[in-house]
Amino acid sequence: MKKLFYLLFAVAISSTTYAQPSQAERDSIAKYTQLDYLQMLGQLGIQESELRPGPSGNPDAPNAANRFEEKVNTYILPNPLVLRNGEKVTGTEKWWQQRRPEIVEDFQREIYGHLPANIPSVKWEVVSVKDTVVGNFPIKEKRLRGVVDNSAYPPVSVEMELLLATPTEARAAVPVVLEFGFITSPWNPGPVVPLTLGASGEPTWKEQLIARGWGYAIIVPSSIQADNGAGLSSGIIGLTSMGQPRKPEEWGALRAWAWGASRAIDYFETDKDVDVKRIAIEGLSRYGKAAIVAMAFEPRISLGFIGSSGAGGAKILRRVFGEQVENLASTYAYHWFCGNFIRYASQKTADDLPVDAHELVALCAPRPIFISAGSPQVEGQWIDAKGMFLAGANAGVVYQLFGKNDLGTMEFPPLGTALVSGEIAFRQHAGGHSTGPNWSTWIAWACKYWGTCKYY
Ligand code: GCU
């Protein structure tokens, strides 16, 4: 009976991608999230009372998360260039053959989860193609639907929503930046997201990309996997588990979203408007986490723009500053990760993690990756800009192995400084929780690698 409710509920929420949930729906999501969370604790053999609570994101709370550099703990980062057996990695072959697979396995087993073996195929359908404009720039806009074969478990259906925009005037395939984000959908109309509202009259990221002669694409994460624990019995995770709870090693939403981005790239490979050798991934916050996970696991992504990804993204998890593992392992975020990750908020601590975020950046090597943050005064300290800088800085040794340039410094730079001379880049802009103010810096940096910095 419980199972049935779980299933009916999951099917119901998966079809409400855009509508604001009512109070009753929010209550149901909270209730079924709690049920799923408790069953995962049961699988892990953890009592609720054994969980350490995370600090508060409210700086005025008595248990506020640390935001003072002098109170940061000392910690030891795992060495990305030492094999588990203690041998040093001195060349790229050993990195590819031995060390990188070890790191991948640790991230999969302990943090983001393994993909299940039985993920069904996806069929992309073009829903509409139209000539339109973004700002003053003519674009060809395609709406696509990625229908996942659900014949093995018909109660759950998954249709991924994707938008692709390329310059109408393009004479050849163009580079494309794929964003985890929001679109209005012709088959599922929702709140209108303005396409051309830039901060203080500046061109939007879309306009900036099209003006370069590049394209942009948006994939809607919630159309792949719901952003809550209650939704784990639906979406691509619920389809592959046939509505059953996950095993502790199986994927969470971040890997599911990243998987969806890979399927979008499969589609791009079939579309003559897209230069699949030049695909970038971009996202903010939880989607910034998804963006770095996607880049780490998908070699076809050639550049990254990782926005304010914080804990669970490009921030050193061992660093006691801002959001902590204990927060991520609680009911509001545990579904982003595999169940095993919860153990680091009870039986273990962040210091026990076999890997940390610098090694997530390292998994992207030698491909160029740009780590973006906002200003602590505007964005707050929750995302820990310095913790993200340090992940980039400590990934440098792996990029150097490839003869690439790292951040060029181990010193956290003043706000606004663009560290863009290498394949690992970092900039903390003066705005809030957005990638917006870093787009022009990102594009100028990306031009070095994509080589098309001209207008048509
Ligand atoms: C919360 C959460 C962060 C996350 C953010 C977001 O603040 O704690 O980890 O990145 O939401 O996605 O907006």
Short mmCIF file of C-alpha atoms and ligand atoms in Angstrom, two decimals:
data_model
loop_
_atom_site.label_atom_id
_atom_site.label_comp_id
_atom_site.label_asym_id
_atom_site.label_seq_id
_atom_site.Cartn_x
_atom_site.Cartn_y
_atom_site.Cartn_z
CA MET A 1 0.00 0.00 0.00
CA LYS A 2 2.76 2.39 0.98
CA LYS A 3 4.55 1.53 -2.23
CA LEU A 4 1.49 2.29 -4.30
CA PHE A 5 1.06 5.68 -2.72
CA TYR A 6 4.70 6.37 -3.33
CA LEU A 7 4.29 5.51 -6.97
CA LEU A 8 1.06 7.43 -7.56
CA PHE A 9 2.53 10.43 -5.86
CA ALA A 10 5.70 10.24 -7.88
CA VAL A 11 3.81 10.01 -11.15
CA ALA A 12 1.68 12.99 -10.11
CA ILE A 13 4.63 15.24 -9.30
CA SER A 14 6.56 14.32 -12.42
CA SER A 15 3.83 15.88 -14.56
CA THR A 16 3.88 19.21 -12.77
CA THR A 17 7.27 20.35 -13.94
CA TYR A 18 6.38 24.03 -14.26
CA ALA A 19 3.41 24.77 -12.03
CA GLN A 20 4.21 26.22 -8.61
CA PRO A 21 3.37 23.45 -6.14
CA SER A 22 0.39 24.11 -3.90
CA GLN A 23 0.79 23.85 -0.12
CA ALA A 24 -0.76 20.38 -0.26
CA GLU A 25 1.78 19.31 -2.89
CA ARG A 26 4.62 20.76 -0.87
CA ASP A 27 3.43 18.85 2.18
CA SER A 28 3.31 15.65 0.14
CA ILE A 29 6.78 16.24 -1.24
CA ALA A 30 8.08 16.79 2.30
CA LYS A 31 6.34 13.68 3.56
CA TYR A 32 7.51 11.35 0.80
CA THR A 33 10.99 12.83 0.89
CA GLN A 34 11.12 12.02 4.58
CA LEU A 35 9.94 8.47 3.91
CA ASP A 36 12.56 7.94 1.24
CA TYR A 37 15.25 9.48 3.43
CA LEU A 38 14.36 7.19 6.35
CA GLN A 39 14.42 4.10 4.17
CA MET A 40 17.87 5.14 2.92
CA LEU A 41 19.07 5.60 6.51
CA GLY A 42 17.70 2.10 7.15
CA GLN A 43 19.71 0.67 4.24
CA LEU A 44 22.81 2.42 5.60
CA GLY A 45 22.21 1.27 9.18
CA ILE A 46 22.13 4.85 10.44
CA GLN A 47 19.75 6.04 13.16
CA GLU A 48 18.31 9.52 12.70
CA SER A 49 19.82 10.43 16.06
CA GLU A 50 23.31 9.62 14.71
CA LEU A 51 23.13 12.36 12.09
CA ARG A 52 25.02 15.57 12.78
CA PRO A 53 22.96 18.63 11.86
CA GLY A 54 24.52 21.11 9.45
CA PRO A 55 25.11 24.75 10.35
CA SER A 56 22.57 27.40 9.41
CA GLY A 57 22.73 29.49 6.25
CA ASN A 58 21.35 32.41 8.24
CA PRO A 59 24.34 34.46 9.46
CA ASP A 60 22.31 35.68 12.47
CA ALA A 61 21.43 32.20 13.69
CA PRO A 62 23.27 30.89 16.78
CA ASN A 63 24.48 27.93 14.72
CA ALA A 64 25.42 30.04 11.68
CA ALA A 65 27.83 28.47 9.21
CA ASN A 66 31.39 29.68 9.59
CA ARG A 67 32.15 32.77 7.53
CA PHE A 68 35.43 33.82 9.15
CA GLU A 69 38.69 32.82 7.52
CA GLU A 70 40.51 32.69 10.89
CA LYS A 71 38.08 30.01 12.08
CA VAL A 72 38.69 27.69 9.17
CA ASN A 73 39.96 24.25 10.22
CA THR A 74 43.18 22.72 9.06
CA TYR A 75 42.70 19.76 6.77
CA ILE A 76 44.72 17.50 4.52
CA LEU A 77 43.63 17.11 0.93
CA PRO A 78 43.98 13.75 -0.77
CA ASN A 79 46.79 13.85 -3.31
CA PRO A 80 45.40 13.57 -6.85
CA LEU A 81 48.77 12.32 -8.08
CA VAL A 82 49.30 9.42 -5.71
CA LEU A 83 47.76 6.05 -6.44
CA ARG A 84 45.97 4.15 -3.70
CA ASN A 85 48.97 1.85 -3.50
CA GLY A 86 51.19 4.86 -2.74
CA GLU A 87 52.87 5.09 -6.15
CA LYS A 88 53.35 8.53 -7.62
CA VAL A 89 51.73 9.54 -10.91
CA THR A 90 54.33 11.26 -13.04
CA GLY A 91 52.85 11.00 -16.51
CA THR A 92 49.52 11.30 -18.27
CA GLU A 93 49.37 7.62 -19.12
CA LYS A 94 49.35 6.60 -15.48
CA TRP A 95 46.78 9.33 -14.87
CA TRP A 96 44.40 7.99 -17.55
CA GLN A 97 45.04 4.31 -16.92
CA GLN A 98 45.22 4.19 -13.14
CA ARG A 99 44.73 7.31 -11.06
CA ARG A 100 41.79 8.87 -12.87
CA PRO A 101 39.74 5.63 -12.73
CA GLU A 102 40.43 5.42 -8.99
CA ILE A 103 39.15 8.96 -8.47
CA VAL A 104 36.13 8.37 -10.71
CA GLU A 105 35.27 5.27 -8.72
CA ASP A 106 35.57 7.08 -5.38
CA PHE A 107 33.31 9.91 -6.55
CA GLN A 108 30.79 7.42 -7.86
CA ARG A 109 30.69 5.14 -4.85
CA GLU A 110 30.81 7.79 -2.12
CA ILE A 111 29.35 11.02 -3.51
CA TYR A 112 27.44 11.11 -6.79
CA GLY A 113 26.52 7.47 -7.33
CA HIS A 114 26.89 4.96 -10.14
CA LEU A 115 24.72 4.98 -13.20
CA PRO A 116 22.52 1.89 -13.32
CA ALA A 117 23.34 -0.66 -15.99
CA ASN A 118 19.90 -0.64 -17.55
CA ILE A 119 19.37 2.98 -18.62
CA PRO A 120 17.07 2.84 -21.63
CA SER A 121 17.61 4.65 -24.90
CA VAL A 122 16.41 8.15 -25.71
CA LYS A 123 14.69 9.25 -28.89
CA TRP A 124 14.96 12.96 -29.67
CA GLU A 125 12.01 14.54 -31.42
CA VAL A 126 12.02 18.01 -32.90
CA VAL A 127 8.92 19.71 -31.49
CA SER A 128 9.30 22.99 -33.36
CA VAL A 129 11.79 25.01 -35.38
CA LYS A 130 11.36 28.70 -35.89
CA ASP A 131 13.26 31.74 -37.01
CA THR A 132 13.07 34.34 -34.29
CA VAL A 133 15.29 36.84 -32.51
CA VAL A 134 17.12 37.13 -29.25
CA GLY A 135 17.55 40.86 -28.65
CA ASN A 136 18.62 42.17 -32.02
CA PHE A 137 20.07 38.91 -33.22
CA PRO A 138 18.26 36.54 -35.55
CA ILE A 139 18.29 32.96 -34.34
CA LYS A 140 17.03 29.58 -35.39
CA GLU A 141 15.33 28.16 -32.32
CA LYS A 142 14.59 24.48 -32.01
CA ARG A 143 12.53 22.90 -29.25
CA LEU A 144 13.28 19.25 -28.68
CA ARG A 145 11.89 16.46 -26.62
CA GLY A 146 14.01 13.53 -25.52
CA VAL A 147 11.64 10.64 -24.99
CA VAL A 148 13.11 7.88 -22.85
CA ASP A 149 12.02 4.36 -23.72
CA ASN A 150 9.87 3.31 -20.77
CA SER A 151 8.67 -0.03 -22.09
CA ALA A 152 10.40 -1.77 -19.16
CA TYR A 153 8.38 0.29 -16.68
CA PRO A 154 5.45 2.18 -18.25
CA PRO A 155 4.18 3.84 -15.05
CA VAL A 156 7.10 6.29 -15.25
CA SER A 157 7.63 8.36 -18.37
CA VAL A 158 10.51 10.75 -18.91
CA GLU A 159 10.56 13.44 -21.59
CA MET A 160 13.58 15.71 -21.46
CA GLU A 161 13.09 19.28 -22.60
CA LEU A 162 15.80 20.92 -24.65
CA LEU A 163 16.07 24.20 -26.51
CA LEU A 164 18.76 24.92 -29.09
CA ALA A 165 19.38 28.36 -30.56
CA THR A 166 21.94 29.06 -33.26
CA PRO A 167 22.58 32.22 -35.29
CA THR A 168 20.31 32.27 -38.35
CA GLU A 169 23.22 33.58 -40.38
CA ALA A 170 25.59 30.79 -39.43
CA ARG A 171 27.10 29.18 -42.51
CA ALA A 172 28.63 26.26 -40.66
CA ALA A 173 28.21 24.29 -37.44
CA VAL A 174 28.74 26.56 -34.42
CA PRO A 175 30.04 26.08 -30.89
CA VAL A 176 27.24 25.76 -28.35
CA VAL A 177 27.02 26.50 -24.64
CA LEU A 178 24.62 24.09 -22.95
CA GLU A 179 23.01 25.44 -19.80
CA PHE A 180 21.13 23.60 -17.10
CA GLY A 181 18.23 25.99 -16.80
CA PHE A 182 14.67 26.89 -17.54
CA ILE A 183 12.69 27.31 -20.72
CA THR A 184 9.06 27.80 -21.42
CA SER A 185 7.75 24.87 -23.22
CA PRO A 186 5.18 24.82 -26.00
CA TRP A 187 3.79 21.52 -24.75
CA ASN A 188 3.89 22.46 -21.10
CA PRO A 189 3.35 26.21 -20.83
CA GLY A 190 4.49 27.79 -17.61
CA PRO A 191 5.60 31.15 -16.34
CA VAL A 192 7.15 33.19 -19.12
CA VAL A 193 10.89 33.52 -18.68
CA PRO A 194 11.98 36.76 -20.38
CA LEU A 195 14.59 35.99 -22.98
CA THR A 196 16.27 39.35 -23.24
CA LEU A 197 16.36 41.01 -19.84
CA GLY A 198 19.99 41.76 -19.12
CA ALA A 199 21.15 43.36 -15.89
CA SER A 200 21.45 47.14 -16.32
CA GLY A 201 20.72 47.01 -20.03
CA GLU A 202 23.70 44.78 -20.81
CA PRO A 203 23.19 42.14 -23.44
CA THR A 204 22.06 38.86 -21.95
CA TRP A 205 24.30 35.80 -22.09
CA LYS A 206 22.22 34.57 -24.99
CA GLU A 207 22.77 37.77 -26.93
CA GLN A 208 26.47 37.76 -26.10
CA LEU A 209 26.86 34.22 -27.41
CA ILE A 210 24.82 34.77 -30.56
CA ALA A 211 26.71 38.01 -31.21
CA ARG A 212 29.90 35.92 -31.28
CA GLY A 213 28.40 33.60 -33.80
CA TRP A 214 27.96 30.88 -31.20
CA GLY A 215 24.82 29.10 -30.08
CA TYR A 216 23.21 28.27 -26.79
CA ALA A 217 21.11 25.41 -25.55
CA ILE A 218 19.11 24.87 -22.40
CA ILE A 219 18.21 21.55 -20.86
CA VAL A 220 15.59 21.50 -18.11
CA PRO A 221 16.87 19.41 -15.17
CA SER A 222 13.44 18.77 -13.66
CA SER A 223 12.37 17.14 -16.92
CA ILE A 224 15.13 14.58 -16.32
CA GLN A 225 14.83 14.16 -12.57
CA ALA A 226 12.76 15.99 -9.97
CA ASP A 227 14.65 18.15 -7.51
CA ASN A 228 13.49 16.43 -4.33
CA GLY A 229 13.74 13.08 -2.59
CA ALA A 230 10.06 12.31 -3.13
CA GLY A 231 10.69 12.32 -6.87
CA LEU A 232 13.31 9.56 -6.77
CA SER A 233 10.69 6.97 -7.65
CA SER A 234 10.00 8.85 -10.88
CA GLY A 235 12.17 10.62 -13.43
CA ILE A 236 15.07 8.73 -14.99
CA ILE A 237 16.13 7.42 -11.57
CA GLY A 238 12.66 6.01 -10.84
CA LEU A 239 12.32 4.63 -14.36
CA THR A 240 15.53 2.61 -14.06
CA SER A 241 14.78 1.48 -10.50
CA MET A 242 11.21 0.65 -11.52
CA GLY A 243 9.87 2.90 -8.81
CA GLN A 244 11.88 1.18 -6.07
CA PRO A 245 14.16 2.98 -3.64
CA ARG A 246 17.77 3.47 -4.69
CA LYS A 247 20.59 1.30 -3.39
CA PRO A 248 23.17 3.36 -1.46
CA GLU A 249 25.64 3.35 -4.36
CA GLU A 250 23.18 4.38 -7.03
CA TRP A 251 22.97 7.79 -8.68
CA GLY A 252 21.45 10.93 -7.32
CA ALA A 253 19.92 13.86 -9.17
CA LEU A 254 23.25 15.51 -10.04
CA ARG A 255 24.40 12.51 -12.02
CA ALA A 256 20.95 12.11 -13.49
CA TRP A 257 20.97 15.71 -14.70
CA ALA A 258 24.49 15.21 -16.02
CA TRP A 259 23.32 12.07 -17.83
CA GLY A 260 20.59 14.17 -19.46
CA ALA A 261 23.21 16.65 -20.68
CA SER A 262 25.11 13.75 -22.27
CA ARG A 263 21.97 12.68 -24.07
CA ALA A 264 21.53 16.25 -25.34
CA ILE A 265 25.06 15.99 -26.73
CA ASP A 266 24.04 12.74 -28.46
CA TYR A 267 21.37 14.81 -30.18
CA PHE A 268 23.85 17.59 -31.06
CA GLU A 269 25.96 14.97 -32.82
CA THR A 270 23.07 14.48 -35.22
CA ASP A 271 22.40 18.20 -35.79
CA LYS A 272 24.44 19.86 -38.53
CA ASP A 273 24.03 23.29 -36.88
CA VAL A 274 26.15 22.22 -33.90
CA ASP A 275 29.91 21.79 -33.80
CA VAL A 276 30.08 18.94 -31.33
CA LYS A 277 33.83 19.43 -30.85
CA ARG A 278 33.01 22.76 -29.21
CA ILE A 279 30.37 22.18 -26.56
CA ALA A 280 30.53 23.97 -23.21
CA ILE A 281 28.46 23.31 -20.12
CA GLU A 282 27.21 26.05 -17.80
CA GLY A 283 25.06 26.18 -14.71
CA LEU A 284 24.53 28.04 -11.47
CA SER A 285 24.31 26.84 -7.91
CA ARG A 286 22.83 23.32 -7.81
CA TYR A 287 23.05 23.44 -11.61
CA GLY A 288 26.64 24.61 -11.26
CA LYS A 289 27.21 21.37 -9.32
CA ALA A 290 25.47 19.50 -12.16
CA ALA A 291 27.66 21.30 -14.69
CA ILE A 292 30.95 20.24 -13.09
CA VAL A 293 29.69 16.68 -12.58
CA ALA A 294 28.64 16.60 -16.24
CA MET A 295 32.04 17.85 -17.37
CA ALA A 296 33.89 15.40 -15.12
CA PHE A 297 32.00 12.42 -16.55
CA GLU A 298 31.43 13.52 -20.17
CA PRO A 299 34.55 13.83 -22.33
CA ARG A 300 32.64 15.47 -25.20
CA ILE A 301 32.25 18.64 -23.11
CA SER A 302 35.19 20.80 -24.14
CA LEU A 303 34.77 23.82 -21.83
CA GLY A 304 33.12 24.47 -18.47
CA PHE A 305 31.55 27.51 -16.82
CA ILE A 306 30.82 26.46 -13.27
CA GLY A 307 28.71 29.07 -11.49
CA SER A 308 28.60 29.39 -7.69
CA SER A 309 28.49 25.63 -7.38
CA GLY A 310 29.54 25.58 -3.71
CA ALA A 311 29.46 22.44 -1.60
CA GLY A 312 28.89 19.33 -3.69
CA GLY A 313 30.34 21.23 -6.66
CA ALA A 314 33.71 22.96 -6.88
CA LYS A 315 34.14 23.73 -3.16
CA ILE A 316 36.55 21.84 -0.92
CA LEU A 317 34.23 19.76 1.27
CA ARG A 318 36.77 19.44 4.08
CA ARG A 319 36.88 23.22 4.54
CA VAL A 320 34.72 24.34 7.44
CA PHE A 321 33.31 27.49 5.85
CA GLY A 322 29.80 28.01 4.47
CA GLU A 323 27.70 25.00 3.53
CA GLN A 324 28.88 21.66 4.89
CA VAL A 325 28.50 17.96 4.09
CA GLU A 326 25.98 17.76 6.97
CA ASN A 327 23.72 20.18 5.10
CA LEU A 328 24.03 18.32 1.81
CA ALA A 329 23.29 15.01 3.51
CA SER A 330 20.00 16.26 4.98
CA THR A 331 16.52 15.90 3.50
CA TYR A 332 16.73 19.04 1.37
CA ALA A 333 19.73 17.92 -0.66
CA TYR A 334 20.56 14.23 -0.11
CA HIS A 335 18.76 13.33 -3.35
CA TRP A 336 21.47 15.17 -5.32
CA PHE A 337 23.92 12.50 -4.17
CA CYS A 338 24.05 8.77 -3.68
CA GLY A 339 22.85 7.37 -0.37
CA ASN A 340 26.40 6.52 0.75
CA PHE A 341 27.18 10.21 1.00
CA ILE A 342 24.92 10.49 4.07
CA ARG A 343 27.45 8.41 6.00
CA TYR A 344 29.81 11.40 6.01
CA ALA A 345 27.31 13.25 8.20
CA SER A 346 27.08 10.46 10.77
CA GLN A 347 29.52 7.55 11.03
CA LYS A 348 32.21 9.47 9.13
CA THR A 349 33.20 13.07 8.53
CA ALA A 350 34.24 15.10 5.49
CA ASP A 351 37.87 14.32 6.39
CA ASP A 352 37.15 10.66 5.66
CA LEU A 353 36.11 11.33 2.07
CA PRO A 354 38.54 9.52 -0.24
CA VAL A 355 38.35 12.46 -2.66
CA ASP A 356 37.60 16.19 -2.51
CA ALA A 357 36.50 18.87 -4.95
CA HIS A 358 39.98 19.60 -6.32
CA GLU A 359 39.86 16.09 -7.76
CA LEU A 360 36.49 16.78 -9.35
CA VAL A 361 38.13 19.70 -11.14
CA ALA A 362 41.05 17.38 -11.97
CA LEU A 363 38.67 14.92 -13.66
CA CYS A 364 38.01 17.67 -16.21
CA ALA A 365 41.72 17.92 -17.11
CA PRO A 366 43.11 18.85 -19.53
CA ARG A 367 39.93 20.62 -20.69
CA PRO A 368 39.58 24.29 -19.75
CA ILE A 369 37.30 24.99 -16.79
CA PHE A 370 36.20 28.38 -15.42
CA ILE A 371 35.09 28.56 -11.79
CA SER A 372 32.78 31.47 -11.10
CA ALA A 373 31.54 33.06 -7.87
CA GLY A 374 29.76 36.21 -6.76
CA SER A 375 30.60 38.76 -4.11
CA PRO A 376 30.27 37.72 -0.46
CA GLN A 377 28.54 41.04 0.28
CA VAL A 378 25.83 40.32 -2.24
CA GLU A 379 25.82 36.56 -2.66
CA GLY A 380 26.68 35.69 0.93
CA GLN A 381 29.30 33.21 2.16
CA TRP A 382 27.29 30.00 1.92
CA ILE A 383 28.85 28.97 -1.39
CA ASP A 384 32.42 29.60 -0.12
CA ALA A 385 34.13 31.32 -3.04
CA LYS A 386 37.56 30.69 -1.53
CA GLY A 387 36.76 27.01 -1.11
CA MET A 388 36.03 26.88 -4.85
CA PHE A 389 39.19 28.81 -5.67
CA LEU A 390 41.18 26.30 -3.62
CA ALA A 391 39.68 23.38 -5.51
CA GLY A 392 40.82 25.01 -8.75
CA ALA A 393 44.24 25.83 -7.30
CA ASN A 394 44.81 22.29 -6.01
CA ALA A 395 43.76 20.74 -9.31
CA GLY A 396 46.66 22.58 -10.90
CA VAL A 397 49.15 19.73 -10.50
CA VAL A 398 47.00 17.53 -12.73
CA TYR A 399 46.69 20.19 -15.43
CA GLN A 400 50.46 20.69 -15.23
CA LEU A 401 50.91 17.01 -15.92
CA PHE A 402 49.34 17.74 -19.31
CA GLY A 403 51.56 20.76 -19.85
CA LYS A 404 48.58 23.05 -19.27
CA ASN A 405 48.50 26.23 -17.26
CA ASP A 406 46.89 26.31 -13.85
CA LEU A 407 45.43 29.26 -11.94
CA GLY A 408 48.90 30.73 -11.64
CA THR A 409 48.61 31.36 -7.91
CA MET A 410 47.68 29.64 -4.66
CA GLU A 411 46.64 33.00 -3.15
CA PHE A 412 42.94 33.86 -3.14
CA PRO A 413 42.73 36.98 -5.32
CA PRO A 414 40.83 40.21 -4.57
CA LEU A 415 37.24 40.42 -5.77
CA GLY A 416 36.96 41.08 -9.49
CA THR A 417 40.40 39.70 -10.39
CA ALA A 418 40.15 37.52 -13.47
CA LEU A 419 42.54 34.60 -13.27
CA VAL A 420 42.18 33.65 -16.90
CA SER A 421 45.65 32.92 -18.17
CA GLY A 422 45.29 29.17 -17.99
CA GLU A 423 43.08 26.16 -18.48
CA ILE A 424 41.84 26.54 -14.93
CA ALA A 425 40.25 29.96 -14.55
CA PHE A 426 38.58 31.73 -11.64
CA ARG A 427 36.75 34.98 -11.14
CA GLN A 428 34.66 36.30 -8.30
CA HIS A 429 32.45 39.02 -9.77
CA ALA A 430 30.90 41.90 -7.83
CA GLY A 431 27.29 40.73 -8.22
CA GLY A 432 25.09 38.18 -6.51
CA HIS A 433 24.15 34.55 -6.99
CA SER A 434 24.45 34.53 -10.77
CA THR A 435 26.86 33.76 -13.58
CA GLY A 436 25.59 36.93 -15.31
CA PRO A 437 28.42 39.38 -14.56
CA ASN A 438 31.06 36.80 -15.55
CA TRP A 439 29.76 35.99 -19.02
CA SER A 440 31.86 38.52 -20.90
CA THR A 441 35.00 37.36 -19.05
CA TRP A 442 34.09 33.75 -19.74
CA ILE A 443 33.52 34.37 -23.43
CA ALA A 444 36.83 36.21 -23.85
CA TRP A 445 38.59 33.29 -22.13
CA ALA A 446 36.66 30.68 -24.14
CA CYS A 447 37.68 32.41 -27.39
CA LYS A 448 41.27 31.33 -26.77
CA TYR A 449 40.20 27.71 -26.94
CA TRP A 450 37.39 27.84 -29.48
CA GLY A 451 39.22 30.16 -31.79
CA THR A 452 36.16 31.90 -33.19
CA CYS A 453 36.08 35.28 -31.59
CA LYS A 454 34.64 37.12 -34.53
CA TYR A 455 31.26 38.24 -35.61
CA TYR A 456 30.07 36.80 -38.90
C1 GCU B 1 20.93 25.97 -1.39
C2 GCU B 1 21.91 24.86 -1.20
C3 GCU B 1 23.09 24.99 -2.15
C4 GCU B 1 22.60 25.14 -3.56
C5 GCU B 1 21.62 26.28 -3.62
C6 GCU B 1 20.95 26.45 -4.98
O1 GCU B 1 21.51 27.18 -0.96
O2 GCU B 1 22.32 24.85 0.12
O3 GCU B 1 23.91 23.84 -2.06
O4 GCU B 1 23.65 25.33 -4.43
O5 GCU B 1 20.56 26.06 -2.72
O6 GCU B 1 21.02 25.60 -5.82
O7 GCU B 1 20.29 27.47 -5.18
#
